[in-house]
PDB file of C-alpha atoms in Angstrom:
ATOM      1  CA  UNK A   1       0.000   0.000   0.000  1.00  0.00           C
ATOM      2  CA  UNK A   2       1.074   3.590  -0.644  1.00  0.00           C
ATOM      3  CA  UNK A   3       0.841   6.574   1.620  1.00  0.00           C
ATOM      4  CA  UNK A   4      -2.486   6.556   3.534  1.00  0.00           C
ATOM      5  CA  UNK A   5      -4.894   9.457   3.158  1.00  0.00           C
ATOM      6  CA  UNK A   6      -5.452   9.841   6.914  1.00  0.00           C
ATOM      7  CA  UNK A   7      -3.297   8.921   9.892  1.00  0.00           C
ATOM      8  CA  UNK A   8      -5.604   8.484  12.884  1.00  0.00           C
ATOM      9  CA  UNK A   9      -3.955   8.946  16.268  1.00  0.00           C
ATOM     10  CA  UNK A  10      -5.338   8.055  19.688  1.00  0.00           C
ATOM     11  CA  UNK A  11      -3.497   9.250  22.778  1.00  0.00           C
ATOM     12  CA  UNK A  12      -4.720   7.443  25.851  1.00  0.00           C
ATOM     13  CA  UNK A  13      -4.025   6.797  29.515  1.00  0.00           C
ATOM     14  CA  UNK A  14      -6.065   4.415  31.668  1.00  0.00           C
ATOM     15  CA  UNK A  15      -9.246   4.503  29.561  1.00  0.00           C
ATOM     16  CA  UNK A  16     -10.090   0.799  29.522  1.00  0.00           C
ATOM     17  CA  UNK A  17     -13.904   1.159  29.898  1.00  0.00           C
ATOM     18  CA  UNK A  18     -14.199   3.234  26.700  1.00  0.00           C
ATOM     19  CA  UNK A  19     -11.082   2.472  24.654  1.00  0.00           C
ATOM     20  CA  UNK A  20     -12.400  -0.599  22.845  1.00  0.00           C
ATOM     21  CA  UNK A  21     -15.310   1.346  21.363  1.00  0.00           C
ATOM     22  CA  UNK A  22     -12.834   3.958  20.135  1.00  0.00           C
ATOM     23  CA  UNK A  23     -10.583   1.340  18.556  1.00  0.00           C
ATOM     24  CA  UNK A  24     -13.478  -0.430  16.871  1.00  0.00           C
ATOM     25  CA  UNK A  25     -14.820   2.821  15.451  1.00  0.00           C
ATOM     26  CA  UNK A  26     -11.429   3.462  13.838  1.00  0.00           C
ATOM     27  CA  UNK A  27     -10.555   0.021  12.523  1.00  0.00           C
ATOM     28  CA  UNK A  28     -14.061  -0.162  11.059  1.00  0.00           C
ATOM     29  CA  UNK A  29     -13.162   2.670   8.666  1.00  0.00           C
ATOM     30  CA  UNK A  30     -11.932   2.058   5.116  1.00  0.00           C
ATOM     31  CA  UNK A  31      -8.507   0.474   5.567  1.00  0.00           C
ATOM     32  CA  UNK A  32      -7.358   1.662   2.129  1.00  0.00           C
ATOM     33  CA  UNK A  33      -7.611   5.240   3.366  1.00  0.00           C
ATOM     34  CA  UNK A  34      -6.260   5.025   6.908  1.00  0.00           C
ATOM     35  CA  UNK A  35      -3.509   4.012   9.263  1.00  0.00           C
ATOM     36  CA  UNK A  36      -4.027   3.908  13.025  1.00  0.00           C
ATOM     37  CA  UNK A  37      -1.551   4.737  15.780  1.00  0.00           C
ATOM     38  CA  UNK A  38      -2.178   4.414  19.512  1.00  0.00           C
ATOM     39  CA  UNK A  39       0.082   6.337  21.880  1.00  0.00           C
ATOM     40  CA  UNK A  40      -0.401   5.148  25.455  1.00  0.00           C
ATOM     41  CA  UNK A  41       1.005   7.006  28.444  1.00  0.00           C
ATOM     42  CA  UNK A  42       1.885   3.909  30.459  1.00  0.00           C
ATOM     43  CA  UNK A  43      -1.581   2.692  31.420  1.00  0.00           C
ATOM     44  CA  UNK A  44      -1.964   0.327  34.372  1.00  0.00           C
ATOM     45  CA  UNK A  45      -5.671  -0.519  34.045  1.00  0.00           C
ATOM     46  CA  UNK A  46      -5.506  -3.249  31.398  1.00  0.00           C
ATOM     47  CA  UNK A  47      -5.502  -0.907  28.393  1.00  0.00           C
ATOM     48  CA  UNK A  48      -2.232  -2.425  27.171  1.00  0.00           C
ATOM     49  CA  UNK A  49      -3.761  -5.899  26.935  1.00  0.00           C
ATOM     50  CA  UNK A  50      -6.651  -4.425  24.976  1.00  0.00           C
ATOM     51  CA  UNK A  51      -4.300  -2.652  22.567  1.00  0.00           C
ATOM     52  CA  UNK A  52      -2.398  -5.905  22.024  1.00  0.00           C
ATOM     53  CA  UNK A  53      -5.699  -7.583  21.143  1.00  0.00           C
ATOM     54  CA  UNK A  54      -5.962  -5.291  18.136  1.00  0.00           C
ATOM     55  CA  UNK A  55      -2.304  -4.683  17.313  1.00  0.00           C
ATOM     56  CA  UNK A  56      -2.429  -6.580  14.012  1.00  0.00           C
ATOM     57  CA  UNK A  57      -4.880  -3.920  12.787  1.00  0.00           C
ATOM     58  CA  UNK A  58      -2.709  -0.990  13.897  1.00  0.00           C
ATOM     59  CA  UNK A  59       0.089   0.794  12.071  1.00  0.00           C
ATOM     60  CA  UNK A  60       1.811   0.708  15.455  1.00  0.00           C
ATOM     61  CA  UNK A  61       1.586   1.622  19.118  1.00  0.00           C
ATOM     62  CA  UNK A  62       3.719   2.461  22.096  1.00  0.00           C
ATOM     63  CA  UNK A  63       3.273   2.677  25.833  1.00  0.00           C
ATOM     64  CA  UNK A  64       5.564   4.859  27.889  1.00  0.00           C
ATOM     65  CA  UNK A  65       5.353   7.796  30.295  1.00  0.00           C
ATOM     66  CA  UNK A  66       4.857  11.188  28.686  1.00  0.00           C
ATOM     67  CA  UNK A  67       4.646  14.854  29.641  1.00  0.00           C
ATOM     68  CA  UNK A  68       0.943  15.139  28.899  1.00  0.00           C
ATOM     69  CA  UNK A  69      -1.573  15.018  26.071  1.00  0.00           C
ATOM     70  CA  UNK A  70       0.413  17.119  23.610  1.00  0.00           C
ATOM     71  CA  UNK A  71       3.699  15.340  24.199  1.00  0.00           C
ATOM     72  CA  UNK A  72       1.849  12.124  23.350  1.00  0.00           C
ATOM     73  CA  UNK A  73       0.253  13.738  20.298  1.00  0.00           C
ATOM     74  CA  UNK A  74       3.675  14.841  19.095  1.00  0.00           C
ATOM     75  CA  UNK A  75       4.837  11.233  19.341  1.00  0.00           C
ATOM     76  CA  UNK A  76       1.930  10.291  17.109  1.00  0.00           C
ATOM     77  CA  UNK A  77       2.785  13.057  14.639  1.00  0.00           C
ATOM     78  CA  UNK A  78       6.368  11.786  14.476  1.00  0.00           C
ATOM     79  CA  UNK A  79       5.104   8.342  13.465  1.00  0.00           C
ATOM     80  CA  UNK A  80       2.292   9.347  11.101  1.00  0.00           C
ATOM     81  CA  UNK A  81       2.758   8.924   7.350  1.00  0.00           C
ATOM     82  CA  UNK A  82      -0.651  10.066   6.081  1.00  0.00           C
ATOM     83  CA  UNK A  83      -1.462  13.125   3.992  1.00  0.00           C
ATOM     84  CA  UNK A  84      -3.838  14.179   6.767  1.00  0.00           C
ATOM     85  CA  UNK A  85      -3.767  13.724  10.545  1.00  0.00           C
ATOM     86  CA  UNK A  86      -6.762  13.161  12.789  1.00  0.00           C
ATOM     87  CA  UNK A  87      -6.723  12.876  16.597  1.00  0.00           C
ATOM     88  CA  UNK A  88      -9.367  10.979  18.548  1.00  0.00           C
ATOM     89  CA  UNK A  89      -9.508  10.471  22.294  1.00  0.00           C
ATOM     90  CA  UNK A  90      -9.867   7.145  24.050  1.00  0.00           C
ATOM     91  CA  UNK A  91     -13.443   7.928  25.073  1.00  0.00           C
ATOM     92  CA  UNK A  92     -14.668   9.178  21.672  1.00  0.00           C
ATOM     93  CA  UNK A  93     -15.866   7.333  18.556  1.00  0.00           C
ATOM     94  CA  UNK A  94     -15.791   8.052  14.837  1.00  0.00           C
ATOM     95  CA  UNK A  95     -19.053   7.971  12.924  1.00  0.00           C
ATOM     96  CA  UNK A  96     -19.325   4.869  10.673  1.00  0.00           C
ATOM     97  CA  UNK A  97     -17.718   5.225   7.216  1.00  0.00           C
ATOM     98  CA  UNK A  98     -16.888   8.872   7.890  1.00  0.00           C
ATOM     99  CA  UNK A  99     -13.392   8.744   6.349  1.00  0.00           C
ATOM    100  CA  UNK A 100     -14.743   7.522   3.021  1.00  0.00           C
ATOM    101  CA  UNK A 101     -17.509  10.137   3.240  1.00  0.00           C
ATOM    102  CA  UNK A 102     -15.131  13.060   3.717  1.00  0.00           C
ATOM    103  CA  UNK A 103     -12.484  11.861   1.254  1.00  0.00           C
ATOM    104  CA  UNK A 104     -13.619  14.288  -1.492  1.00  0.00           C
ATOM    105  CA  UNK A 105     -13.164  17.242   0.867  1.00  0.00           C
ATOM    106  CA  UNK A 106      -9.549  16.490   1.789  1.00  0.00           C
ATOM    107  CA  UNK A 107      -7.882  18.582  -0.884  1.00  0.00           C
ATOM    108  CA  UNK A 108      -4.201  19.444  -0.697  1.00  0.00           C
ATOM    109  CA  UNK A 109      -4.697  23.224  -0.754  1.00  0.00           C
ATOM    110  CA  UNK A 110      -6.615  23.173   2.556  1.00  0.00           C
ATOM    111  CA  UNK A 111      -4.717  23.382   5.850  1.00  0.00           C
ATOM    112  CA  UNK A 112      -7.601  22.192   8.035  1.00  0.00           C
ATOM    113  CA  UNK A 113     -10.874  20.564   7.050  1.00  0.00           C
ATOM    114  CA  UNK A 114     -13.399  20.441   9.878  1.00  0.00           C
ATOM    115  CA  UNK A 115     -16.985  19.507  10.614  1.00  0.00           C
ATOM    116  CA  UNK A 116     -19.127  18.889  13.676  1.00  0.00           C
ATOM    117  CA  UNK A 117     -19.118  16.654  16.721  1.00  0.00           C
ATOM    118  CA  UNK A 118     -21.950  15.397  18.909  1.00  0.00           C
ATOM    119  CA  UNK A 119     -21.375  15.392  22.665  1.00  0.00           C
ATOM    120  CA  UNK A 120     -22.897  12.702  24.846  1.00  0.00           C
ATOM    121  CA  UNK A 121     -25.158  15.312  26.457  1.00  0.00           C
ATOM    122  CA  UNK A 122     -26.798  16.002  23.095  1.00  0.00           C
ATOM    123  CA  UNK A 123     -24.902  19.214  22.355  1.00  0.00           C
ATOM    124  CA  UNK A 124     -23.864  19.615  18.704  1.00  0.00           C
ATOM    125  CA  UNK A 125     -20.616  21.557  18.257  1.00  0.00           C
ATOM    126  CA  UNK A 126     -19.766  23.113  14.901  1.00  0.00           C
ATOM    127  CA  UNK A 127     -16.129  24.064  14.428  1.00  0.00           C
ATOM    128  CA  UNK A 128     -15.163  27.224  12.548  1.00  0.00           C
ATOM    129  CA  UNK A 129     -12.350  29.715  12.097  1.00  0.00           C
ATOM    130  CA  UNK A 130     -13.267  33.392  12.141  1.00  0.00           C
ATOM    131  CA  UNK A 131     -12.876  36.636  14.111  1.00  0.00           C
ATOM    132  CA  UNK A 132     -14.015  34.891  17.302  1.00  0.00           C
ATOM    133  CA  UNK A 133     -10.946  32.628  17.060  1.00  0.00           C
ATOM    134  CA  UNK A 134      -8.909  35.611  18.283  1.00  0.00           C
ATOM    135  CA  UNK A 135     -10.901  35.393  21.524  1.00  0.00           C
ATOM    136  CA  UNK A 136     -10.788  31.622  22.079  1.00  0.00           C
ATOM    137  CA  UNK A 137     -10.391  28.269  20.395  1.00  0.00           C
ATOM    138  CA  UNK A 138     -13.211  27.561  17.941  1.00  0.00           C
ATOM    139  CA  UNK A 139     -12.112  24.251  16.405  1.00  0.00           C
ATOM    140  CA  UNK A 140     -12.676  20.994  18.271  1.00  0.00           C
ATOM    141  CA  UNK A 141      -9.882  18.470  17.741  1.00  0.00           C
ATOM    142  CA  UNK A 142     -12.254  15.579  17.080  1.00  0.00           C
ATOM    143  CA  UNK A 143     -13.949  17.521  14.291  1.00  0.00           C
ATOM    144  CA  UNK A 144     -10.761  18.444  12.437  1.00  0.00           C
ATOM    145  CA  UNK A 145      -8.455  16.908   9.858  1.00  0.00           C
ATOM    146  CA  UNK A 146      -5.034  18.537   9.642  1.00  0.00           C
ATOM    147  CA  UNK A 147      -2.914  18.679   6.513  1.00  0.00           C
ATOM    148  CA  UNK A 148       0.354  16.955   7.351  1.00  0.00           C
ATOM    149  CA  UNK A 149       2.240  19.926   5.878  1.00  0.00           C
ATOM    150  CA  UNK A 150       1.276  21.904   9.002  1.00  0.00           C
ATOM    151  CA  UNK A 151       3.577  19.686  11.042  1.00  0.00           C
ATOM    152  CA  UNK A 152       6.608  19.862   8.774  1.00  0.00           C
ATOM    153  CA  UNK A 153       8.264  22.363  11.105  1.00  0.00           C
ATOM    154  CA  UNK A 154       5.749  22.464  13.952  1.00  0.00           C
ATOM    155  CA  UNK A 155       4.883  20.450  17.024  1.00  0.00           C
ATOM    156  CA  UNK A 156       2.373  21.156  19.787  1.00  0.00           C
ATOM    157  CA  UNK A 157       3.735  23.102  22.740  1.00  0.00           C
ATOM    158  CA  UNK A 158       3.610  20.559  25.562  1.00  0.00           C
ATOM    159  CA  UNK A 159       4.043  23.278  28.188  1.00  0.00           C
ATOM    160  CA  UNK A 160       0.447  24.276  27.364  1.00  0.00           C
ATOM    161  CA  UNK A 161      -1.376  21.372  28.965  1.00  0.00           C
ATOM    162  CA  UNK A 162      -4.998  21.569  27.761  1.00  0.00           C
ATOM    163  CA  UNK A 163      -5.415  24.102  24.906  1.00  0.00           C
ATOM    164  CA  UNK A 164      -2.225  23.779  22.861  1.00  0.00           C
ATOM    165  CA  UNK A 165      -4.243  23.162  19.695  1.00  0.00           C
ATOM    166  CA  UNK A 166      -5.442  26.776  20.001  1.00  0.00           C
ATOM    167  CA  UNK A 167      -1.925  27.884  19.096  1.00  0.00           C
ATOM    168  CA  UNK A 168      -2.058  25.928  15.830  1.00  0.00           C
ATOM    169  CA  UNK A 169      -5.546  27.183  15.002  1.00  0.00           C
ATOM    170  CA  UNK A 170      -4.458  30.789  15.588  1.00  0.00           C
ATOM    171  CA  UNK A 171      -1.447  30.229  13.319  1.00  0.00           C
ATOM    172  CA  UNK A 172      -3.711  28.993  10.550  1.00  0.00           C
ATOM    173  CA  UNK A 173      -6.238  31.798  11.025  1.00  0.00           C
ATOM    174  CA  UNK A 174      -3.798  34.712  11.326  1.00  0.00           C
ATOM    175  CA  UNK A 175      -1.828  33.535   8.284  1.00  0.00           C
ATOM    176  CA  UNK A 176      -5.065  33.315   6.237  1.00  0.00           C
ATOM    177  CA  UNK A 177      -4.475  29.710   5.284  1.00  0.00           C
ATOM    178  CA  UNK A 178      -7.292  27.973   3.430  1.00  0.00           C
ATOM    179  CA  UNK A 179      -9.689  25.871   5.499  1.00  0.00           C
ATOM    180  CA  UNK A 180     -12.963  24.130   4.708  1.00  0.00           C
ATOM    181  CA  UNK A 181     -16.081  23.376   6.709  1.00  0.00           C
ATOM    182  CA  UNK A 182     -18.037  20.165   6.093  1.00  0.00           C
ATOM    183  CA  UNK A 183     -21.660  20.020   7.351  1.00  0.00           C
ATOM    184  CA  UNK A 184     -21.081  16.532   8.742  1.00  0.00           C
ATOM    185  CA  UNK A 185     -20.854  14.994  12.214  1.00  0.00           C
ATOM    186  CA  UNK A 186     -17.403  13.464  12.410  1.00  0.00           C
ATOM    187  CA  UNK A 187     -17.408  11.895  15.871  1.00  0.00           C
ATOM    188  CA  UNK A 188     -19.326  11.331  19.082  1.00  0.00           C
ATOM    189  CA  UNK A 189     -17.459  12.742  22.063  1.00  0.00           C
ATOM    190  CA  UNK A 190     -17.580  12.507  25.829  1.00  0.00           C
ATOM    191  CA  UNK A 191     -18.054  15.649  27.877  1.00  0.00           C
ATOM    192  CA  UNK A 192     -15.690  16.587  30.669  1.00  0.00           C
ATOM    193  CA  UNK A 193     -12.365  16.390  28.836  1.00  0.00           C
ATOM    194  CA  UNK A 194      -9.272  18.302  29.895  1.00  0.00           C
ATOM    195  CA  UNK A 195     -10.410  21.512  28.177  1.00  0.00           C
ATOM    196  CA  UNK A 196     -13.491  21.587  30.430  1.00  0.00           C
ATOM    197  CA  UNK A 197     -11.194  22.597  33.332  1.00  0.00           C
ATOM    198  CA  UNK A 198     -12.462  26.150  33.017  1.00  0.00           C
ATOM    199  CA  UNK A 199      -9.951  28.056  35.151  1.00  0.00           C
ATOM    200  CA  UNK A 200      -6.925  26.443  33.516  1.00  0.00           C
ATOM    201  CA  UNK A 201      -8.475  26.675  30.057  1.00  0.00           C
ATOM    202  CA  UNK A 202      -9.051  30.394  30.576  1.00  0.00           C
ATOM    203  CA  UNK A 203      -5.495  30.987  31.774  1.00  0.00           C
ATOM    204  CA  UNK A 204      -3.897  29.051  28.931  1.00  0.00           C
ATOM    205  CA  UNK A 205      -6.153  30.567  26.264  1.00  0.00           C
ATOM    206  CA  UNK A 206      -5.115  34.056  27.328  1.00  0.00           C
ATOM    207  CA  UNK A 207      -1.480  32.934  27.446  1.00  0.00           C
ATOM    208  CA  UNK A 208      -1.557  31.559  23.894  1.00  0.00           C
ATOM    209  CA  UNK A 209      -3.370  34.589  22.495  1.00  0.00           C
ATOM    210  CA  UNK A 210      -0.586  36.948  23.608  1.00  0.00           C
ATOM    211  CA  UNK A 211       1.671  35.261  21.044  1.00  0.00           C
ATOM    212  CA  UNK A 212      -0.510  36.616  18.233  1.00  0.00           C
ATOM    213  CA  UNK A 213      -2.194  39.737  19.633  1.00  0.00           C
ATOM    214  CA  UNK A 214       0.636  42.107  20.528  1.00  0.00           C
ATOM    215  CA  UNK A 215      -1.530  45.076  21.508  1.00  0.00           C
ATOM    216  CA  UNK A 216      -1.625  44.941  25.304  1.00  0.00           C
ATOM    217  CA  UNK A 217      -4.849  46.953  25.613  1.00  0.00           C
ATOM    218  CA  UNK A 218      -6.651  44.710  23.134  1.00  0.00           C
ATOM    219  CA  UNK A 219      -5.360  41.626  24.910  1.00  0.00           C
ATOM    220  CA  UNK A 220      -6.548  42.893  28.280  1.00  0.00           C
ATOM    221  CA  UNK A 221      -9.989  43.599  26.850  1.00  0.00           C
ATOM    222  CA  UNK A 222     -10.220  40.142  25.264  1.00  0.00           C
ATOM    223  CA  UNK A 223      -9.045  38.498  28.484  1.00  0.00           C
ATOM    224  CA  UNK A 224     -11.664  40.378  30.506  1.00  0.00           C
ATOM    225  CA  UNK A 225     -14.416  39.490  28.038  1.00  0.00           C
ATOM    226  CA  UNK A 226     -13.400  35.815  28.015  1.00  0.00           C
ATOM    227  CA  UNK A 227     -13.345  35.796  31.805  1.00  0.00           C
ATOM    228  CA  UNK A 228     -16.984  36.955  31.837  1.00  0.00           C
ATOM    229  CA  UNK A 229     -17.879  34.310  29.262  1.00  0.00           C
ATOM    230  CA  UNK A 230     -16.268  31.582  31.328  1.00  0.00           C
ATOM    231  CA  UNK A 231     -18.089  32.801  34.428  1.00  0.00           C
ATOM    232  CA  UNK A 232     -21.447  32.221  32.720  1.00  0.00           C
ATOM    233  CA  UNK A 233     -20.243  28.796  31.555  1.00  0.00           C
ATOM    234  CA  UNK A 234     -19.412  27.898  35.158  1.00  0.00           C
ATOM    235  CA  UNK A 235     -22.832  29.131  36.313  1.00  0.00           C
ATOM    236  CA  UNK A 236     -24.551  27.171  33.542  1.00  0.00           C
ATOM    237  CA  UNK A 237     -22.692  24.031  34.556  1.00  0.00           C
ATOM    238  CA  UNK A 238     -23.625  24.562  38.199  1.00  0.00           C
ATOM    239  CA  UNK A 239     -27.301  25.061  37.346  1.00  0.00           C
ATOM    240  CA  UNK A 240     -27.798  22.634  34.475  1.00  0.00           C
ATOM    241  CA  UNK A 241     -24.775  20.330  34.353  1.00  0.00           C
ATOM    242  CA  UNK A 242     -23.696  21.523  30.902  1.00  0.00           C
ATOM    243  CA  UNK A 243     -20.007  20.780  30.550  1.00  0.00           C
ATOM    244  CA  UNK A 244     -19.589  22.089  27.013  1.00  0.00           C
TER     245      UNK A 244
END
């Protein structure tokens, strides 16, 4: 086989109850279009035995301590050979036949091609890049396919622990790179991931933005506005249990 269209990467740590559903949703995709890598952080809950159960259907896997989600993702990037990269968590699942469905949209002149995800609380999230991206991240990882050319001289900053993808999305947006939105649900995702840690997410979002918005007054205004937005998210979660 030649170069795969999409390298699918799962980074995981101690996710045994949900990992098998994730694996099955990936290996059920068109094998002519995909390769699948699993990067485990040294799980101790039986996840390794589960990965070994499926290893003949993987491009490869590893299990070793890491410095967090983005360090593990970088390990996956280093191994990937596909024209496009897609990241899926160990508690999320791809929609059936979605890779074959989106194949026509994955054109070489796009940097990111993204769609929608469905959270397990019924919330539909539509990714986009636009003026609001300057305020906060607007592309969900599980909705997005990344042109491998983005990673030729770039890796995620593993010192940013839960919103490092925001840095890449701001790079793409501020450099006016071509992107494409597909009106399709790509994956079903669990709520309560790392980015739902509101206080840390807020801090890191503001930290990343300062790399691209150099005007201090504008940055302070955006930080204040985002702080108010996150306050209402926290209140909504307290009242209704919405974690998205």
